[in-house]
Each structure stands twice: as C-alpha cells, then as structure tokens.
C-alpha cells in the first residue's frame, strides 16, 4: 500500500529552518542509518581533511574569478587586483583554517539542529549578510566547489584499502545527502523563491566567523578522539529510534582531523603537520599507509 501523501506548508519552508531541514531529510530518506554511517566513518573523513583543503584551494586559485574573492571579498569585482595569491599567502592560510573547521563540522552529530543551523549560516555568510565585513560569492562558484569536494571525498573513501564495501557505500551515500542539503542551504539565500515571505524571515545576527548564536563551534586545535568515539557509539546505540529527537540539544565538541596522505586524479598530496604540498600524480589511494585501520 502506498504511503499517504504528506502535506508540506510552503510558507514554513521559507520562514522555518527546522521545517525545511525535516522536509529535506524526509525527501532524501536521511535517517538514523545515515547518521550512524557518518559517526562511525568520521575518523576516515578526518584523515582526509588536510589534504582535501589543499586540493580545494589549489583549484580555487587556478581561476582569477574565484581567487579574487580572497582579495576583494567578491567574485563580481572586475577591477585590478594588486597581487597574485599563492597557496601559502596569509589570506589563503587563514581561509584554509576555516575550511578545515567546516569539514570537521560535517563529521559532528547531524541529529542536532545546531548542525543544520550552522550549515544554513555558512550559506548566509556568502551573500554578504551576517558579517561585519561582507563577503559576496556568486552561486555558480559555490555549487561547483561543493561538487568538487564531494568528488574528491567519494573517490578517496571508495578507494580505502581496508574499509568494507558496505561501509564505504553507506558513508558515501550519507555524505552525499549532507552535501546536497548544504547545497540547498546555500541556494535558499541566492534564489528568489519565497521572497514574498521575506518580512517574516529571521534577521541574521552579525557574528565572528566560526560562531553560532554567540557560541564558538569551529575549533583550531585537535581535541580528544575519545569524545568522537563515545559520540559514535551513542549514535549507534540509538539508531533504532528517531534520529532527530536530539535536535534541540547543544552542539558537541568536535576535533580536527589527523594529517593524511592521499592522491587524486590530478594531484598527489603529501601532508606534513596540517599542511600539504601538491605535485602531479595518479590515483593511488589504496597504497596510503596513513589510513585508519578498517573495521
């Protein structure tokens, strides 16, 4: 028997973030199985983060239209720029720090509403809102960067030499759902759908980057891995119940990932103390000795 048709209030999708997130979860079948896969697979993702950050910024600096945003804070600016940024330029090193924190945030507990509130805030900050010094990045660059990150993560995880196939599939599927929900939480700030409800939408507060409602939720230093393992076990134990029952709880501490070596189809990444150099190479994830042991 077919399920009864669910009613979705259109206005709520634009003025109530929790309603929007719950609708996206339902449509994508984002469930406790996905949360369990993400929590148990977090250590594998974290091992990739330093290398992924360097690959992403190498890509962004290949194009003047994306590179100029780090100097002018806008991809629409077409005037002259004073200098050519390098991967070790102060502005780029600063941005890398926040991307590392963001990717680690994706490894935290998505059953909590603060997880999605922060992803929504990331979208809002790229349209010139909620920041003392506005940033304007056009959506075309946002979408393609998310796709690039997903592509690198997918290849790396599927190439893990010791992770079982069912675990790989579950982790890649769950990450794909997270990234596409993030894509929607970017798009909602760019598109004009629902603009008739603008007066009823929440006005964003101006906060420092890495903060949500006055609370620092991105961290610069590694924290105890025991907390990650305990959190993963808690999620696994609760996987038979509603995955969103903890949405009102506060965000748990998260830890930065360990350094790792990896390669992709265009670059070989050697990680050294949180940074990496990129040289031409070929796919060879399976030979990396820095992967966490498989379960």
mmCIF file of C-alpha atoms in Angstrom:
data_model
loop_
_atom_site.group_PDB
_atom_site.id
_atom_site.type_symbol
_atom_site.label_atom_id
_atom_site.label_comp_id
_atom_site.label_asym_id
_atom_site.label_seq_id
_atom_site.Cartn_x
_atom_site.Cartn_y
_atom_site.Cartn_z
ATOM 1 C CA UNK A 1 0.000 0.000 0.000
ATOM 2 C CA UNK A 2 1.322 3.439 -0.938
ATOM 3 C CA UNK A 3 2.125 5.864 1.834
ATOM 4 C CA UNK A 4 -0.417 8.647 2.361
ATOM 5 C CA UNK A 5 0.589 11.937 0.767
ATOM 6 C CA UNK A 6 2.314 14.264 3.231
ATOM 7 C CA UNK A 7 1.365 17.928 3.460
ATOM 8 C CA UNK A 8 4.264 20.397 3.327
ATOM 9 C CA UNK A 9 3.472 24.007 4.195
ATOM 10 C CA UNK A 10 5.174 26.136 1.539
ATOM 11 C CA UNK A 11 5.492 29.208 3.737
ATOM 12 C CA UNK A 12 7.143 27.223 6.523
ATOM 13 C CA UNK A 13 9.832 26.054 4.095
ATOM 14 C CA UNK A 14 10.995 29.664 3.830
ATOM 15 C CA UNK A 15 10.475 31.029 7.331
ATOM 16 C CA UNK A 16 11.196 27.955 9.481
ATOM 17 C CA UNK A 17 14.597 26.312 9.053
ATOM 18 C CA UNK A 18 13.664 23.225 11.064
ATOM 19 C CA UNK A 19 10.661 22.579 8.806
ATOM 20 C CA UNK A 20 12.863 22.916 5.733
ATOM 21 C CA UNK A 21 15.505 20.574 7.134
ATOM 22 C CA UNK A 22 12.932 17.969 8.139
ATOM 23 C CA UNK A 23 11.426 18.100 4.633
ATOM 24 C CA UNK A 24 14.873 17.624 3.056
ATOM 25 C CA UNK A 25 15.595 14.723 5.422
ATOM 26 C CA UNK A 26 12.289 13.070 4.551
ATOM 27 C CA UNK A 27 12.663 13.530 0.797
ATOM 28 C CA UNK A 28 16.254 12.194 0.785
ATOM 29 C CA UNK A 29 15.468 9.394 3.261
ATOM 30 C CA UNK A 30 18.150 10.778 5.564
ATOM 31 C CA UNK A 31 17.738 8.509 8.568
ATOM 32 C CA UNK A 32 19.430 7.023 11.608
ATOM 33 C CA UNK A 33 21.314 4.697 9.244
ATOM 34 C CA UNK A 34 22.975 7.695 7.590
ATOM 35 C CA UNK A 35 23.788 9.268 10.942
ATOM 36 C CA UNK A 36 25.337 6.029 12.176
ATOM 37 C CA UNK A 37 27.407 5.723 8.983
ATOM 38 C CA UNK A 38 28.665 9.296 9.361
ATOM 39 C CA UNK A 39 29.549 8.981 13.031
ATOM 40 C CA UNK A 40 31.299 5.643 12.633
ATOM 41 C CA UNK A 41 33.077 6.845 9.487
ATOM 42 C CA UNK A 42 34.150 10.220 10.868
ATOM 43 C CA UNK A 43 37.734 9.089 11.516
ATOM 44 C CA UNK A 44 38.185 8.181 7.855
ATOM 45 C CA UNK A 45 36.890 11.560 6.697
ATOM 46 C CA UNK A 46 39.024 13.444 9.210
ATOM 47 C CA UNK A 47 42.136 11.670 7.979
ATOM 48 C CA UNK A 48 41.470 13.184 4.535
ATOM 49 C CA UNK A 49 40.683 16.746 5.580
ATOM 50 C CA UNK A 50 44.164 18.375 5.496
ATOM 51 C CA UNK A 51 44.786 17.019 2.001
ATOM 52 C CA UNK A 52 41.301 17.933 0.746
ATOM 53 C CA UNK A 53 41.712 21.514 1.972
ATOM 54 C CA UNK A 54 44.904 21.916 -0.049
ATOM 55 C CA UNK A 55 43.357 20.344 -3.151
ATOM 56 C CA UNK A 56 40.333 22.672 -2.918
ATOM 57 C CA UNK A 57 42.408 25.834 -2.564
ATOM 58 C CA UNK A 58 44.753 24.774 -5.341
ATOM 59 C CA UNK A 59 41.645 24.513 -7.536
ATOM 60 C CA UNK A 60 40.196 27.871 -6.403
ATOM 61 C CA UNK A 61 43.485 29.636 -7.154
ATOM 62 C CA UNK A 62 43.538 28.283 -10.711
ATOM 63 C CA UNK A 63 40.851 30.785 -11.753
ATOM 64 C CA UNK A 64 41.031 34.558 -11.389
ATOM 65 C CA UNK A 65 37.295 34.858 -10.756
ATOM 66 C CA UNK A 66 37.438 32.659 -7.640
ATOM 67 C CA UNK A 67 40.877 33.810 -6.492
ATOM 68 C CA UNK A 68 39.847 37.478 -6.470
ATOM 69 C CA UNK A 69 37.270 36.804 -3.757
ATOM 70 C CA UNK A 70 40.132 36.332 -1.278
ATOM 71 C CA UNK A 71 41.322 39.885 -2.006
ATOM 72 C CA UNK A 72 38.163 41.813 -2.883
ATOM 73 C CA UNK A 73 35.597 39.728 -0.955
ATOM 74 C CA UNK A 74 33.507 39.493 -4.120
ATOM 75 C CA UNK A 75 33.555 37.313 -7.242
ATOM 76 C CA UNK A 76 31.692 40.036 -9.182
ATOM 77 C CA UNK A 77 34.514 42.587 -8.820
ATOM 78 C CA UNK A 78 36.256 43.048 -12.173
ATOM 79 C CA UNK A 79 38.742 45.811 -11.380
ATOM 80 C CA UNK A 80 42.506 45.412 -10.956
ATOM 81 C CA UNK A 81 43.970 43.424 -8.056
ATOM 82 C CA UNK A 82 47.341 44.273 -6.571
ATOM 83 C CA UNK A 83 48.910 40.858 -6.076
ATOM 84 C CA UNK A 84 48.752 37.247 -7.155
ATOM 85 C CA UNK A 85 47.877 34.989 -4.247
ATOM 86 C CA UNK A 86 49.852 31.828 -3.581
ATOM 87 C CA UNK A 87 48.797 28.763 -1.595
ATOM 88 C CA UNK A 88 50.913 29.938 1.336
ATOM 89 C CA UNK A 89 49.683 33.560 1.265
ATOM 90 C CA UNK A 90 48.379 34.745 4.667
ATOM 91 C CA UNK A 91 44.821 35.156 3.337
ATOM 92 C CA UNK A 92 44.811 31.622 1.944
ATOM 93 C CA UNK A 93 46.289 30.050 5.073
ATOM 94 C CA UNK A 94 43.581 31.841 7.074
ATOM 95 C CA UNK A 95 40.826 30.542 4.786
ATOM 96 C CA UNK A 96 42.260 27.023 4.895
ATOM 97 C CA UNK A 97 41.895 27.057 8.665
ATOM 98 C CA UNK A 98 38.165 27.722 8.378
ATOM 99 C CA UNK A 99 37.653 25.128 5.655
ATOM 100 C CA UNK A 100 39.338 22.548 7.894
ATOM 101 C CA UNK A 101 36.957 23.521 10.671
ATOM 102 C CA UNK A 102 33.958 23.355 8.335
ATOM 103 C CA UNK A 103 34.843 19.876 7.060
ATOM 104 C CA UNK A 104 35.305 18.708 10.634
ATOM 105 C CA UNK A 105 31.868 20.127 11.402
ATOM 106 C CA UNK A 106 30.470 17.757 8.775
ATOM 107 C CA UNK A 107 31.849 14.945 10.958
ATOM 108 C CA UNK A 108 29.862 16.061 14.019
ATOM 109 C CA UNK A 109 26.359 14.947 15.029
ATOM 110 C CA UNK A 110 23.738 15.764 12.349
ATOM 111 C CA UNK A 111 20.885 14.692 14.638
ATOM 112 C CA UNK A 112 21.231 18.066 16.390
ATOM 113 C CA UNK A 113 19.572 21.146 14.944
ATOM 114 C CA UNK A 114 22.662 23.287 15.548
ATOM 115 C CA UNK A 115 24.462 21.208 12.915
ATOM 116 C CA UNK A 116 21.967 22.406 10.287
ATOM 117 C CA UNK A 117 21.763 25.919 11.699
ATOM 118 C CA UNK A 118 25.473 26.296 11.124
ATOM 119 C CA UNK A 119 25.260 24.937 7.572
ATOM 120 C CA UNK A 120 22.497 27.480 6.920
ATOM 121 C CA UNK A 121 24.665 30.230 8.375
ATOM 122 C CA UNK A 122 27.522 29.237 6.056
ATOM 123 C CA UNK A 123 25.163 29.822 3.139
ATOM 124 C CA UNK A 124 24.002 33.158 4.518
ATOM 125 C CA UNK A 125 27.559 34.442 5.063
ATOM 126 C CA UNK A 126 28.406 34.075 1.361
ATOM 127 C CA UNK A 127 25.706 36.523 0.221
ATOM 128 C CA UNK A 128 27.013 39.459 2.246
ATOM 129 C CA UNK A 129 24.889 39.003 5.360
ATOM 130 C CA UNK A 130 25.714 38.322 8.993
ATOM 131 C CA UNK A 131 29.313 39.523 8.762
ATOM 132 C CA UNK A 132 30.943 42.784 9.776
ATOM 133 C CA UNK A 133 32.961 42.651 6.544
ATOM 134 C CA UNK A 134 30.543 41.303 3.901
ATOM 135 C CA UNK A 135 31.550 38.516 1.535
ATOM 136 C CA UNK A 136 29.843 38.023 -1.836
ATOM 137 C CA UNK A 137 30.484 34.765 -3.698
ATOM 138 C CA UNK A 138 28.201 34.066 -6.640
ATOM 139 C CA UNK A 139 26.292 30.805 -6.540
ATOM 140 C CA UNK A 140 27.900 29.234 -9.613
ATOM 141 C CA UNK A 141 31.212 29.039 -7.717
ATOM 142 C CA UNK A 142 29.553 27.681 -4.578
ATOM 143 C CA UNK A 143 27.825 24.831 -6.398
ATOM 144 C CA UNK A 144 30.866 23.734 -8.353
ATOM 145 C CA UNK A 145 33.082 23.816 -5.236
ATOM 146 C CA UNK A 146 30.664 21.595 -3.314
ATOM 147 C CA UNK A 147 30.642 19.164 -6.232
ATOM 148 C CA UNK A 148 34.436 19.185 -6.343
ATOM 149 C CA UNK A 149 34.663 18.396 -2.614
ATOM 150 C CA UNK A 150 32.129 15.582 -2.986
ATOM 151 C CA UNK A 151 34.067 14.121 -5.920
ATOM 152 C CA UNK A 152 37.377 14.066 -4.027
ATOM 153 C CA UNK A 153 35.769 12.586 -0.908
ATOM 154 C CA UNK A 154 33.913 9.915 -2.871
ATOM 155 C CA UNK A 155 36.986 8.697 -4.736
ATOM 156 C CA UNK A 156 39.112 8.670 -1.598
ATOM 157 C CA UNK A 157 36.598 6.762 0.522
ATOM 158 C CA UNK A 158 35.755 4.220 -2.177
ATOM 159 C CA UNK A 159 39.492 3.599 -2.603
ATOM 160 C CA UNK A 160 40.062 2.855 1.092
ATOM 161 C CA UNK A 161 42.072 -0.389 1.182
ATOM 162 C CA UNK A 162 40.644 -1.781 4.425
ATOM 163 C CA UNK A 163 37.125 -0.376 4.772
ATOM 164 C CA UNK A 164 34.416 -2.919 3.938
ATOM 165 C CA UNK A 165 32.339 -2.272 0.827
ATOM 166 C CA UNK A 166 29.041 -1.921 2.697
ATOM 167 C CA UNK A 167 30.629 0.668 4.992
ATOM 168 C CA UNK A 168 32.025 2.566 2.000
ATOM 169 C CA UNK A 169 28.636 2.648 0.302
ATOM 170 C CA UNK A 170 26.816 3.774 3.452
ATOM 171 C CA UNK A 171 29.354 6.522 4.151
ATOM 172 C CA UNK A 172 29.406 7.859 0.583
ATOM 173 C CA UNK A 173 25.585 7.895 0.445
ATOM 174 C CA UNK A 174 25.295 9.715 3.771
ATOM 175 C CA UNK A 175 27.929 12.289 2.815
ATOM 176 C CA UNK A 176 26.191 12.882 -0.496
ATOM 177 C CA UNK A 177 22.946 13.695 1.308
ATOM 178 C CA UNK A 178 24.727 16.070 3.705
ATOM 179 C CA UNK A 179 26.440 17.898 0.846
ATOM 180 C CA UNK A 180 23.226 18.241 -1.150
ATOM 181 C CA UNK A 181 21.374 19.579 1.885
ATOM 182 C CA UNK A 182 24.225 22.054 2.311
ATOM 183 C CA UNK A 183 23.780 22.962 -1.348
ATOM 184 C CA UNK A 184 20.109 23.732 -0.689
ATOM 185 C CA UNK A 185 21.034 25.812 2.361
ATOM 186 C CA UNK A 186 23.283 27.844 0.093
ATOM 187 C CA UNK A 187 20.690 28.123 -2.672
ATOM 188 C CA UNK A 188 17.956 29.387 -0.327
ATOM 189 C CA UNK A 189 19.986 32.571 0.184
ATOM 190 C CA UNK A 190 20.539 33.112 -3.551
ATOM 191 C CA UNK A 191 17.267 32.245 -5.285
ATOM 192 C CA UNK A 192 14.157 34.407 -5.104
ATOM 193 C CA UNK A 193 11.710 31.611 -4.362
ATOM 194 C CA UNK A 194 9.584 32.513 -1.346
ATOM 195 C CA UNK A 195 10.612 36.177 -1.354
ATOM 196 C CA UNK A 196 7.013 37.154 -0.546
ATOM 197 C CA UNK A 197 7.711 35.848 2.990
ATOM 198 C CA UNK A 198 10.894 37.901 3.435
ATOM 199 C CA UNK A 199 9.439 40.152 6.127
ATOM 200 C CA UNK A 200 8.729 37.110 8.296
ATOM 201 C CA UNK A 201 12.161 35.542 7.889
ATOM 202 C CA UNK A 202 14.632 35.687 10.753
ATOM 203 C CA UNK A 203 17.089 38.587 10.545
ATOM 204 C CA UNK A 204 20.647 37.184 10.830
ATOM 205 C CA UNK A 205 22.919 38.471 13.569
ATOM 206 C CA UNK A 206 26.398 39.761 12.770
ATOM 207 C CA UNK A 207 28.878 37.365 14.384
ATOM 208 C CA UNK A 208 32.503 36.389 14.035
ATOM 209 C CA UNK A 209 33.198 33.508 11.692
ATOM 210 C CA UNK A 210 33.043 30.126 13.404
ATOM 211 C CA UNK A 211 30.352 31.273 15.874
ATOM 212 C CA UNK A 212 26.645 30.451 16.054
ATOM 213 C CA UNK A 213 24.379 32.432 18.397
ATOM 214 C CA UNK A 214 27.438 33.650 20.323
ATOM 215 C CA UNK A 215 28.910 30.162 20.742
ATOM 216 C CA UNK A 216 32.206 29.145 19.144
ATOM 217 C CA UNK A 217 31.618 25.941 17.218
ATOM 218 C CA UNK A 218 34.694 25.735 14.985
ATOM 219 C CA UNK A 219 37.989 24.957 16.696
ATOM 220 C CA UNK A 220 41.588 25.414 15.616
ATOM 221 C CA UNK A 221 43.229 22.602 17.552
ATOM 222 C CA UNK A 222 42.763 18.856 17.830
ATOM 223 C CA UNK A 223 40.665 17.648 20.726
ATOM 224 C CA UNK A 224 40.243 14.264 22.332
ATOM 225 C CA UNK A 225 39.438 11.468 19.892
ATOM 226 C CA UNK A 226 37.794 9.614 22.760
ATOM 227 C CA UNK A 227 34.899 12.100 22.569
ATOM 228 C CA UNK A 228 34.393 11.269 18.894
ATOM 229 C CA UNK A 229 34.374 7.532 19.590
ATOM 230 C CA UNK A 230 31.967 7.898 22.524
ATOM 231 C CA UNK A 231 29.642 10.025 20.385
ATOM 232 C CA UNK A 232 29.737 7.469 17.578
ATOM 233 C CA UNK A 233 28.837 4.669 19.980
ATOM 234 C CA UNK A 234 25.947 6.727 21.367
ATOM 235 C CA UNK A 235 24.571 7.251 17.869
ATOM 236 C CA UNK A 236 24.953 3.560 17.069
ATOM 237 C CA UNK A 237 23.106 2.582 20.255
ATOM 238 C CA UNK A 238 20.242 4.967 19.461
ATOM 239 C CA UNK A 239 19.982 4.092 15.772
ATOM 240 C CA UNK A 240 16.734 2.220 16.278
ATOM 241 C CA UNK A 241 14.896 5.374 17.363
ATOM 242 C CA UNK A 242 14.067 8.721 15.798
ATOM 243 C CA UNK A 243 17.324 10.258 14.526
ATOM 244 C CA UNK A 244 16.105 13.801 15.160
ATOM 245 C CA UNK A 245 14.996 13.523 18.758
ATOM 246 C CA UNK A 246 18.177 15.305 19.864
ATOM 247 C CA UNK A 247 17.731 18.281 17.553
ATOM 248 C CA UNK A 248 17.276 20.753 20.377
ATOM 249 C CA UNK A 249 20.424 19.657 22.192
ATOM 250 C CA UNK A 250 23.630 21.706 22.102
ATOM 251 C CA UNK A 251 26.432 21.008 19.661
ATOM 252 C CA UNK A 252 29.064 18.641 20.997
ATOM 253 C CA UNK A 253 32.772 19.417 20.763
ATOM 254 C CA UNK A 254 34.419 18.381 17.561
ATOM 255 C CA UNK A 255 38.007 17.581 16.767
ATOM 256 C CA UNK A 256 40.255 18.423 13.904
ATOM 257 C CA UNK A 257 41.387 15.517 11.762
ATOM 258 C CA UNK A 258 44.833 13.992 11.703
ATOM 259 C CA UNK A 259 47.190 14.646 8.844
ATOM 260 C CA UNK A 260 46.968 12.201 5.993
ATOM 261 C CA UNK A 261 48.428 11.487 2.577
ATOM 262 C CA UNK A 262 46.213 10.980 -0.422
ATOM 263 C CA UNK A 263 46.170 11.310 -4.184
ATOM 264 C CA UNK A 264 43.542 12.207 -6.723
ATOM 265 C CA UNK A 265 43.359 12.054 -10.467
ATOM 266 C CA UNK A 266 45.323 15.280 -10.925
ATOM 267 C CA UNK A 267 47.365 15.732 -7.780
ATOM 268 C CA UNK A 268 49.397 13.811 -5.246
ATOM 269 C CA UNK A 269 49.158 15.221 -1.745
ATOM 270 C CA UNK A 270 51.814 14.762 0.909
ATOM 271 C CA UNK A 271 50.631 16.059 4.275
ATOM 272 C CA UNK A 272 53.038 17.452 6.834
ATOM 273 C CA UNK A 273 51.760 18.886 10.128
ATOM 274 C CA UNK A 274 48.368 20.006 8.892
ATOM 275 C CA UNK A 275 49.513 21.329 5.525
ATOM 276 C CA UNK A 276 50.345 19.677 2.244
ATOM 277 C CA UNK A 277 52.270 20.117 -0.946
ATOM 278 C CA UNK A 278 50.692 19.100 -4.214
ATOM 279 C CA UNK A 279 52.585 17.536 -7.068
ATOM 280 C CA UNK A 280 51.439 15.785 -10.247
ATOM 281 C CA UNK A 281 50.393 12.198 -9.662
ATOM 282 C CA UNK A 282 47.918 9.439 -10.409
ATOM 283 C CA UNK A 283 45.177 7.792 -8.342
ATOM 284 C CA UNK A 284 46.703 5.580 -5.661
ATOM 285 C CA UNK A 285 44.593 5.828 -2.522
ATOM 286 C CA UNK A 286 44.997 2.132 -1.834
ATOM 287 C CA UNK A 287 48.722 2.454 -1.166
ATOM 288 C CA UNK A 288 48.407 5.140 1.512
ATOM 289 C CA UNK A 289 49.819 3.970 4.840
ATOM 290 C CA UNK A 290 48.117 6.808 6.719
ATOM 291 C CA UNK A 291 44.556 5.456 6.516
ATOM 292 C CA UNK A 292 42.896 4.456 9.780
ATOM 293 C CA UNK A 293 42.546 0.711 10.093
ATOM 294 C CA UNK A 294 39.327 -0.704 8.697
ATOM 295 C CA UNK A 295 36.560 -2.025 10.938
#
